[in-house]
Amino acid sequence: MISKGSPAPPTVRIAAGQGFWGDWLEAPYRQVTGGPIDYLMLDYLAEVTMSILQKQKSRDPTLGYAKDFVPLMERILPTLVERHIKVIANAGGVNPPACAEAVAAAARRLRLDGKVRIGVVTGDDLLGRLDGLVARGHELTNLDTGRPLRDVRDRVRSANAYLGAWPVVEALRQGADIVITGRVTDTGLTLAPMIHAFGWKRDDWDLLAAGTVAGHTIECGAQCSGGNCLVDWERIPDLANVGYPIVEAHADGTFDITKHPSTGGRISVPGVTEQLVYEMGNPAEYITPDCIADFTTIRLAPAGKDRVRVSGVRGKPATDKLKVSIAYFYGYKAVGTLVYAWPDAYKKAKAADGVLRQRLTALGLEFEAILTEFVGAGATHGVLALETADLDALPEVQLRIGVRSFDAAAVERFTREIAPLILNGPPSVTGFAGGRPKPEEIVAYWPALVDKRMVEPCVEIVEV
Amino acid sequence: MRKAAVRRLAGRAVGKGRAKRVRLLELAHARSGDKGDTANVGLIALKPEYYPLLVKQVTAARVARHFKGMITGTVERYELPNLMALNFLLHGALDGGGTISLKTDAQGKVLSTALLRLEIEIEVAQ
């Protein structure tokens, strides 16, 4: 859209279409058809997603990306071309080239040959380089526990550095209409088109921080436009047609958060504030590959119906490290549930838990953890809820018991101990329609840091 | 212990007004999320005049007492006066966190409203 030498546009509109893989399928379609936008930003990757995709790729080398992205592109590509809307998505997972090839095939099916350039950003995948990095003294120590990676090296399933906005900027500079990346930060996906459109520099720390705040605000989709919003929640209008957020960015780093007209939800200062503090650590040091943003400098102001103006953001120089997300095998778990009804629902559920645990002990099964919760009686707020609850009056309580172990057989045996309680445990029990719980593999998350100079992002263009 | 604390504070005068205990639910809203085994709770004042009350009374130590038995680690607090918000990090809140956790609320999504159960004192005119 913006070529070198042309003046920077006054406003760039970046619309969020997915807050995670599995988010509302209608949202991206509504974003491209509901009003003017310049970019559609789609965030598909959670920490656990990369290991799932790595497993798919190991079974079939043409897989390993967010498959939903391809039918979505097939649905909206004609509109994107017609309206000159660009797409930036980290849908590439652990196989961005295969994802790009699938999208290119979709474009050809739509006879859009010659009309779509796909930018592919790779270089984040470190799985094949881990031993080399460790051998060269990069310990990849767990940021939370301080343990060295060698403790779990033989169980590692995926390892990806978080790339920032700059490789996406490079893809846009090379004329990409659709940028497909691997593990690029959520915030970088939104920051990149601002850098590209406004010509921001690598040391424009305040501007980069402003774009990062914009990215943080819309990276969870509708969570800043009325979804999961606690303040005044009952009066947030028409969530059935909730409008996903749009950033209207300016070259000076100020931006508005808004949404298309005639959509549901609400964009307000309190609602945007809820999203700003979401998944927040030290607010003065929000660290990304591109900068350190200081969230204590953000100024929010109402700027009309469903519009909040953001200004004042200050930033500091980026660090010389990148975060690395490593996924490793951590045994098995299973969760079983049964529902107990009035009278004495809570007592019955507790009694059933006692019976079940006694049986597990008698079977000699060993677990790293057994956790019992009583849904409807403090499963989420614990003792804080039970202080005021009338436990005898509860109409029903769900017994929810989970186990975790490296012993797959122990977890499997546990799954067979739930159903018998219907006939041989405490009474007034129901709710076993789902059948025997399924043991699942646990893939845990190992956060680490690596020197930036060890990671070389790569940008390629696929012509359709 | 909590009941004892309530008795100690009941009826105690604060400044010139009368002390009244209110739930944070009436003074603030909140959102929570996870990072590994740590949950964060962002607590946001519903009105500007409530923010100093939150800063003064909803200390890290107070929040740690509130969640006693529910978290295994410490509590850290950060201030965002520009957003009338406090950010709390609750370490060891999620049974290992993410995929390891067996909890219903493995990502700490509703620890936000659990914090809003906390009662603090406000001063009401006589």
XYZ file of C-alpha atoms in Angstrom:
590
model
C 0.000 0.000 0.000
C 2.715 2.462 0.954
C 5.738 2.532 -1.310
C 9.027 4.209 -0.573
C 8.942 7.928 -1.182
C 5.181 8.373 -0.871
C 4.060 10.547 2.029
C 3.040 8.802 5.224
C -0.742 8.461 5.531
C -2.465 10.411 8.312
C -4.086 7.286 9.712
C -3.513 3.554 9.461
C -6.357 1.255 10.495
C -5.344 -2.107 11.935
C -8.169 -4.499 12.765
C -7.889 -7.484 15.117
C -9.595 -10.616 13.813
C -8.482 -13.465 16.104
C -7.347 -13.338 19.733
C -6.259 -16.978 19.718
C -6.573 -20.070 17.532
C -10.201 -21.048 18.060
C -11.551 -17.513 18.372
C -14.783 -16.500 16.584
C -14.645 -17.526 12.918
C -16.962 -14.669 11.912
C -14.759 -11.938 13.378
C -12.184 -11.574 10.575
C -14.914 -11.667 7.924
C -16.818 -8.922 9.725
C -13.658 -6.860 10.137
C -12.911 -6.793 6.387
C -16.517 -6.214 5.303
C -17.878 -3.956 8.079
C -16.018 -0.746 7.229
C -12.686 0.617 6.054
C -9.498 -0.999 7.352
C -5.941 -1.163 6.024
C -4.646 -4.241 7.824
C -6.203 -7.355 9.322
C -4.127 -8.708 12.223
C -4.643 -12.324 13.298
C -2.986 -13.843 16.372
C -3.121 -17.641 16.393
C -0.283 -18.766 18.619
C -0.437 -19.583 22.300
C 2.512 -21.176 24.075
C 1.075 -24.677 23.917
C 0.081 -24.321 20.248
C 3.627 -24.614 18.903
C 4.162 -28.099 20.371
C 0.855 -29.344 18.938
C 1.861 -28.008 15.542
C 5.332 -29.547 15.840
C 3.708 -32.942 16.439
C 1.483 -32.500 13.351
C 4.496 -31.537 11.256
C 6.460 -34.590 12.432
C 3.634 -36.810 11.131
C 3.125 -34.875 7.892
C 5.771 -32.389 6.677
C 3.109 -30.374 4.826
C 1.349 -29.547 8.142
C 2.338 -27.654 11.295
C 0.424 -24.388 10.820
C -2.981 -23.031 11.914
C -5.161 -24.883 9.422
C -8.216 -22.658 10.000
C -6.312 -19.797 8.396
C -6.548 -21.316 4.900
C -10.364 -21.575 4.581
C -10.584 -18.127 6.170
C -8.288 -16.701 3.485
C -10.271 -18.502 0.809
C -13.403 -16.808 2.141
C -12.028 -13.267 2.358
C -9.290 -13.089 -0.306
C -11.521 -11.560 -3.011
C -12.558 -8.810 -0.565
C -8.965 -8.263 0.555
C -7.831 -7.790 -3.053
C -10.743 -5.543 -3.932
C -10.317 -3.318 -0.895
C -6.495 -3.402 -0.754
C -6.497 -4.823 2.759
C -3.295 -6.501 3.912
C -3.126 -9.400 6.338
C -0.563 -10.057 9.059
C -0.905 -13.407 10.824
C 1.321 -15.682 12.881
C -0.688 -18.592 11.459
C 2.479 -20.172 10.073
C 3.176 -21.944 13.362
C 6.200 -24.212 12.895
C 5.771 -24.378 9.111
C 5.129 -20.931 7.576
C 6.257 -21.989 4.056
C 3.642 -24.783 3.956
C 0.990 -22.364 5.213
C 1.968 -19.865 2.497
C 1.784 -22.597 -0.145
C -1.718 -23.583 1.005
C -2.869 -19.945 0.872
C -1.289 -19.530 -2.572
C -3.197 -22.601 -3.782
C -6.418 -21.086 -2.416
C -5.675 -17.817 -4.248
C -5.117 -19.725 -7.492
C -8.418 -21.550 -7.025
C -10.034 -18.096 -6.773
C -8.222 -17.056 -10.014
C -6.326 -14.326 -8.161
C -3.079 -15.222 -9.953
C -0.719 -12.274 -10.086
C -2.758 -10.330 -7.554
C -1.388 -11.635 -4.239
C 2.143 -11.559 -2.818
C 2.720 -13.594 0.298
C 5.532 -12.724 2.689
C 6.899 -15.584 4.772
C 8.757 -14.880 8.008
C 10.839 -17.705 9.488
C 13.953 -18.073 11.626
C 12.180 -18.406 14.957
C 12.328 -22.215 15.061
C 15.266 -23.280 17.244
C 14.353 -26.949 17.747
C 17.083 -28.233 15.438
C 19.638 -25.820 16.893
C 19.172 -26.436 20.620
C 22.181 -28.687 21.139
C 24.390 -26.308 19.161
C 23.215 -23.368 21.286
C 23.769 -25.239 24.538
C 27.220 -26.397 23.328
C 28.129 -22.770 22.696
C 27.276 -21.844 26.260
C 23.686 -20.679 25.831
C 22.172 -22.420 28.846
C 18.522 -21.586 28.036
C 17.896 -21.515 31.773
C 14.254 -21.619 32.835
C 13.308 -18.022 33.699
C 10.902 -19.136 36.425
C 12.835 -21.953 38.108
C 16.470 -21.220 37.207
C 17.030 -24.813 36.044
C 19.267 -25.495 33.010
C 17.661 -26.883 29.856
C 19.707 -30.090 30.047
C 17.342 -31.230 32.859
C 14.579 -31.730 30.284
C 16.509 -31.700 26.979
C 15.446 -35.235 25.976
C 11.779 -34.316 26.466
C 11.732 -31.110 24.377
C 9.019 -31.006 21.690
C 9.397 -27.503 20.270
C 11.555 -24.415 20.759
C 10.809 -21.036 19.232
C 12.294 -17.589 19.704
C 9.817 -14.734 19.789
C 10.624 -12.528 16.817
C 9.530 -8.886 16.874
C 8.010 -6.525 14.345
C 11.036 -5.884 12.102
C 10.967 -9.024 9.926
C 7.253 -8.342 9.297
C 8.164 -4.759 8.342
C 10.700 -6.163 5.878
C 8.041 -8.414 4.307
C 5.722 -5.407 3.925
C 8.580 -3.380 2.435
C 9.016 -6.117 -0.162
C 5.381 -5.657 -1.131
C 3.717 -8.533 0.696
C -0.086 -8.401 0.803
C -0.282 -11.298 3.242
C 2.448 -11.803 5.815
C 2.559 -15.282 7.336
C 4.907 -15.755 10.265
C 5.984 -18.335 12.781
C 6.468 -17.218 16.391
C 6.241 -13.445 16.115
C 5.060 -11.635 19.244
C 1.394 -10.727 19.397
C 2.310 -7.063 19.768
C 4.765 -7.134 16.846
C 1.974 -8.077 14.448
C 0.247 -4.744 15.145
C 3.383 -2.628 15.553
C 4.837 -3.717 12.184
C 2.318 -1.976 9.903
C 2.751 1.263 11.897
C 6.530 1.147 11.497
C 6.053 0.420 7.799
C 3.447 3.106 7.153
C 5.039 5.891 9.187
C 8.707 5.122 8.607
C 9.512 4.783 12.312
C 13.162 4.076 13.111
C 14.744 1.312 15.161
C 15.516 3.716 18.008
C 12.206 5.607 18.034
C 11.621 4.000 21.421
C 8.562 6.059 22.391
C 6.861 5.375 19.043
C 7.731 1.678 19.132
C 6.369 1.542 22.684
C 3.152 3.240 21.544
C 2.689 0.662 18.789
C 3.411 -2.078 21.295
C 0.688 -0.759 23.609
C -1.671 -0.700 20.607
C -0.765 -4.325 19.942
C -1.308 -5.360 23.562
C -4.700 -3.634 23.538
C -6.090 -5.537 20.544
C -4.146 -8.818 20.680
C -6.939 -10.539 22.608
C -9.602 -9.489 20.137
C -12.935 -8.566 21.680
C -11.481 -8.596 25.184
C -11.009 -4.812 24.810
C -14.330 -4.132 23.069
C -16.814 -5.549 25.570
C -15.995 -9.252 25.734
C -15.062 -10.679 29.142
C -15.507 -7.137 30.427
C -16.466 -6.951 34.093
C -17.210 -3.262 34.453
C -20.946 -2.613 33.856
C -21.140 -6.009 32.117
C -24.915 -6.325 32.120
C -25.347 -3.136 30.112
C -22.791 -3.847 27.393
C -24.974 -3.958 24.279
C -25.397 -6.722 21.731
C -22.500 -9.051 22.512
C -23.992 -11.427 19.913
C -22.712 -8.998 17.295
C -19.653 -7.824 19.200
C -17.364 -5.611 17.150
C -13.707 -6.599 17.299
C -11.279 -3.732 17.965
C -9.597 -1.510 15.404
C -6.532 0.649 16.035
C -6.504 3.946 14.169
C -2.852 4.864 14.403
C -1.093 8.159 13.701
C 2.528 8.904 12.848
C 3.132 10.645 16.205
C 2.357 7.461 18.137
C -1.097 8.458 19.323
C -3.889 6.107 18.396
C -7.592 5.487 18.880
C -9.183 2.180 19.794
C -12.520 1.855 18.051
C -14.720 -0.657 16.199
C -16.944 -0.712 13.154
C -20.292 1.132 13.407
C -23.442 -0.931 13.995
C -21.567 -3.627 15.867
C -22.165 -4.725 19.446
C -19.940 -4.474 22.476
C -18.453 -1.299 23.896
C -15.169 0.557 23.767
C -14.707 2.612 26.919
C -11.851 3.810 29.095
C -12.633 1.294 31.889
C -12.979 -1.550 29.364
C -9.699 -0.751 27.623
C -8.038 -0.431 31.037
C -9.109 -3.989 31.887
C -7.326 -5.230 28.782
C -4.213 -3.115 29.445
C -3.659 -4.800 32.825
C -4.331 -8.291 31.415
C -1.323 -10.645 31.672
C 0.727 -7.745 33.004
C 3.998 -8.148 34.898
C 5.964 -5.064 35.910
C 3.966 -2.359 34.098
C 6.970 -0.011 33.826
C 8.902 -2.656 31.891
C 6.785 -4.441 29.314
C 9.600 -6.166 27.434
C 9.284 -7.081 23.769
C 11.937 -7.770 21.111
C 11.296 -4.262 19.750
C 11.424 -2.040 22.864
C 10.528 -1.791 26.524
C 7.160 -0.093 26.903
C 6.273 1.789 30.076
C 2.582 1.191 30.763
C 2.661 3.723 33.620
C 2.902 6.501 31.003
C -0.233 5.568 29.040
C -2.943 8.230 28.924
C -6.482 7.190 28.027
C -9.316 9.571 27.158
C -12.824 9.075 25.807
C -13.015 10.383 22.221
C -16.617 9.778 21.219
C -18.941 6.808 21.078
C -16.990 3.547 21.212
C -13.696 5.377 20.821
C -10.803 5.742 23.267
C -7.734 7.879 22.556
C -4.355 6.608 23.718
C -1.370 8.941 24.063
C 1.696 9.721 26.123
C 3.355 6.314 25.819
C 7.062 6.289 26.626
C 9.537 3.588 25.762
C 13.077 2.476 26.490
C 15.687 0.663 24.361
C 15.109 -2.984 23.636
C 17.272 -5.564 25.405
C 19.837 -7.706 23.555
C 17.860 -10.892 24.268
C 14.907 -12.690 22.761
C 12.484 -14.795 24.740
C 12.409 -18.442 23.776
C 9.373 -20.628 24.319
C 10.315 -24.267 24.762
C 7.692 -26.998 25.084
C 8.577 -30.279 26.784
C 6.809 -33.493 27.745
C 5.538 -33.541 31.340
C 3.618 -36.808 31.746
C -0.120 -37.397 31.621
C -3.270 -36.085 33.241
C -6.973 -36.869 33.342
C -9.959 -35.145 34.916
C -13.203 -36.920 35.826
C -16.492 -35.390 36.948
C -19.769 -36.490 38.554
C -22.741 -34.392 39.686
C -24.426 -34.834 43.098
C -27.914 -33.436 43.782
C -29.779 -32.040 46.803
C -30.166 -32.924 49.615
C -26.636 -32.846 51.013
C -25.128 -32.456 47.544
C -21.826 -31.114 48.877
C -21.543 -33.818 51.575
C -22.212 -36.545 49.019
C -19.606 -35.175 46.640
C -17.074 -35.024 49.468
C -17.900 -38.571 50.509
C -17.471 -39.774 46.928
C -14.075 -38.095 46.778
C -13.077 -39.969 49.931
C -14.216 -43.300 48.503
C -12.381 -42.692 45.230
C -9.124 -41.715 46.927
C -9.272 -44.774 49.186
C -9.658 -46.984 46.118
C -6.760 -45.303 44.310
C -4.565 -45.888 47.357
C -5.679 -49.518 47.627
C -4.741 -50.016 43.972
C -1.269 -48.716 44.765
C -1.499 -46.014 42.116
C 0.969 -43.174 42.481
C 0.376 -39.689 41.200
C 2.439 -36.523 41.232
C -0.777 -34.713 42.111
C -4.428 -35.440 42.837
C -6.675 -32.383 42.936
C -10.311 -32.403 44.002
C -12.605 -29.458 43.365
C -16.302 -29.032 44.107
C -17.782 -27.025 41.262
C -20.580 -24.897 42.679
C -18.939 -24.946 46.102
C -15.710 -22.997 45.866
C -13.878 -24.563 42.919
C -12.690 -21.182 41.710
C -12.688 -18.958 44.810
C -11.884 -21.604 47.403
C -12.303 -20.740 51.050
C -13.108 -17.134 50.105
C -16.435 -18.338 48.703
C -17.194 -20.921 51.356
C -17.186 -18.345 54.185
C -20.551 -17.046 53.046
C -22.064 -19.978 51.120
C -24.969 -22.019 52.495
C -23.530 -25.406 51.616
C -26.560 -27.398 52.789
C -28.876 -25.572 50.377
C -26.907 -26.143 47.175
C -29.130 -27.740 44.506
C -26.193 -29.659 43.052
C -22.415 -29.892 43.234
C -20.058 -31.230 40.612
C -17.236 -33.408 41.932
C -14.215 -32.731 39.735
C -11.110 -34.777 40.397
C -7.903 -34.648 38.399
C -4.673 -36.654 38.531
C -1.217 -36.089 37.063
C 1.564 -38.651 36.639
C 4.434 -39.726 34.402
C 2.947 -43.236 34.645
C 0.470 -43.457 31.749
C -0.982 -46.725 33.104
C -1.789 -45.123 36.478
C -3.651 -42.276 34.800
C -5.508 -44.713 32.552
C -6.546 -46.835 35.565
C -7.817 -43.713 37.332
C -10.163 -42.973 34.414
C -11.883 -46.332 35.052
C -12.583 -45.546 38.723
C -15.088 -42.716 38.106
C -18.088 -44.463 36.531
C -18.364 -47.253 39.141
C -19.197 -44.593 41.749
C -22.572 -44.147 40.051
C -23.698 -47.560 41.309
C -21.352 -48.232 44.211
C -20.829 -44.809 45.831
C -22.927 -42.140 47.564
C -26.443 -41.522 46.143
C -28.184 -38.851 44.031
C -25.452 -38.914 41.422
C -25.727 -38.170 37.719
C -23.922 -36.347 34.928
C -21.704 -39.021 33.457
C -22.996 -38.672 29.903
C -19.545 -37.780 28.579
C -18.229 -41.257 29.349
C -14.837 -42.227 30.709
C -12.369 -39.323 30.845
C -9.538 -39.450 28.332
C -5.938 -39.319 29.554
C -4.032 -36.520 27.867
C -0.379 -35.861 27.390
C 0.962 -32.818 29.220
C 3.293 -30.576 27.266
C 4.721 -28.004 29.621
C 6.220 -24.647 28.911
C 9.847 -23.636 29.533
C 10.522 -19.903 29.160
C 14.125 -18.886 28.477
C 16.221 -16.128 26.910
C 18.706 -16.249 24.034
C 21.094 -13.635 22.655
C 19.484 -11.764 19.776
C 22.533 -12.248 17.571
C 21.980 -16.028 17.670
C 18.637 -15.697 15.879
C 18.514 -14.732 12.198
C 14.990 -13.893 10.961
C 14.381 -14.733 7.322
C 11.878 -13.124 4.918
C 10.828 -14.678 1.621
C 8.170 -13.712 -0.920
C 5.841 -16.227 -2.564
C 4.158 -14.922 -5.715
C 0.737 -16.298 -6.566
C -8.589 -15.507 61.902
C -10.633 -13.563 59.404
C -13.566 -13.343 61.841
C -11.254 -12.097 64.551
C -9.997 -9.406 62.220
C -13.545 -8.311 61.471
C -14.312 -8.009 65.192
C -11.171 -5.955 65.755
C -12.124 -3.473 63.067
C -15.871 -3.305 63.586
C -17.032 0.102 64.699
C -13.538 1.553 64.862
C -13.492 5.216 63.987
C -11.311 6.448 61.140
C -10.572 10.167 61.002
C -13.671 12.199 61.705
C -16.140 9.956 59.919
C -17.430 6.518 60.761
C -15.608 3.493 59.404
C -17.598 1.234 57.147
C -16.410 -2.007 55.619
C -17.104 -2.494 51.935
C -16.175 -5.139 49.447
C -13.724 -4.129 46.736
C -16.493 -5.131 44.319
C -18.154 -1.807 45.150
C -14.984 0.230 44.592
C -13.127 -1.465 41.766
C -13.224 -3.785 38.795
C -10.545 -6.259 37.803
C -9.118 -8.620 35.214
C -6.694 -11.472 35.750
C -4.502 -13.715 33.656
C -1.475 -15.983 33.841
C 2.227 -16.203 33.173
C 3.442 -19.683 33.992
C 2.570 -20.472 37.610
C 2.020 -16.786 38.412
C -1.366 -15.103 38.121
C -1.714 -11.364 37.713
C -4.713 -9.427 38.933
C -5.207 -5.887 37.690
C -7.412 -3.957 40.119
C -8.955 -0.770 38.710
C -10.721 1.945 40.728
C -14.292 2.607 39.611
C -13.908 6.302 40.513
C -10.766 8.476 40.809
C -11.452 9.153 44.492
C -11.310 5.421 45.242
C -7.787 4.981 43.891
C -5.960 6.413 46.972
C -8.034 4.080 49.162
C -6.886 1.109 47.121
C -3.245 2.247 47.248
C -3.400 2.669 51.008
C -5.359 -0.410 51.991
C -4.940 -3.055 49.320
C -1.282 -3.705 50.037
C 0.685 -6.728 48.848
C 0.653 -8.068 52.412
C -3.133 -7.644 52.650
C -3.654 -9.464 49.358
C -1.296 -12.244 50.441
C -3.421 -12.709 53.599
C -6.593 -12.681 51.495
C -5.317 -15.522 49.303
C -3.725 -17.471 52.171
C -3.986 -21.181 51.480
C -4.775 -20.568 47.820
C -1.309 -19.563 46.646
C 2.094 -21.018 47.540
C 4.324 -18.012 46.746
C 4.624 -14.328 47.454
C 2.552 -11.363 46.269
C 4.050 -8.372 44.457
C 2.247 -5.078 43.810
C 2.805 -2.425 41.134
C 1.063 0.942 40.885
C -0.387 2.471 37.714
C -1.777 5.844 38.883
C -2.297 6.837 35.243
C -4.881 4.058 34.893
C -6.095 4.217 38.517
C -4.952 0.626 38.729
C -2.857 -1.688 40.863
C -1.275 -4.805 39.423
C -0.744 -7.798 41.693
C 1.424 -10.783 40.873
C 0.362 -13.884 42.781
C 3.204 -16.377 42.588
C 2.454 -20.078 42.856
C -1.256 -19.517 42.258
C -1.961 -22.009 39.507
C -0.874 -25.535 40.546
C 2.100 -25.343 38.173
C 0.248 -23.265 35.626
C -0.857 -23.631 32.042
C -1.009 -27.206 30.828
C 0.378 -28.795 34.013
C -2.356 -27.449 36.281
C -5.310 -29.632 37.238
C -7.374 -26.648 38.392
C -10.640 -25.533 36.782
C -9.151 -22.051 36.713
C -5.741 -23.138 35.441
C -5.091 -19.707 33.941
C -6.268 -17.665 36.909
C -9.016 -16.036 34.876
C -11.377 -15.553 37.812
C -8.897 -14.694 40.554
C -9.929 -11.167 39.535
C -13.331 -11.463 41.176
C -11.846 -13.483 44.044
C -9.835 -10.363 44.920
C -13.014 -8.262 44.715
C -14.322 -10.231 47.710
C -11.761 -8.464 49.914
C -13.270 -5.976 52.347
C -11.619 -2.656 53.149
C -12.603 0.248 55.329
C -13.979 3.458 53.981
C -14.935 6.550 55.893
C -18.524 7.738 55.716
C -19.721 11.104 56.981
C -21.481 11.056 60.351
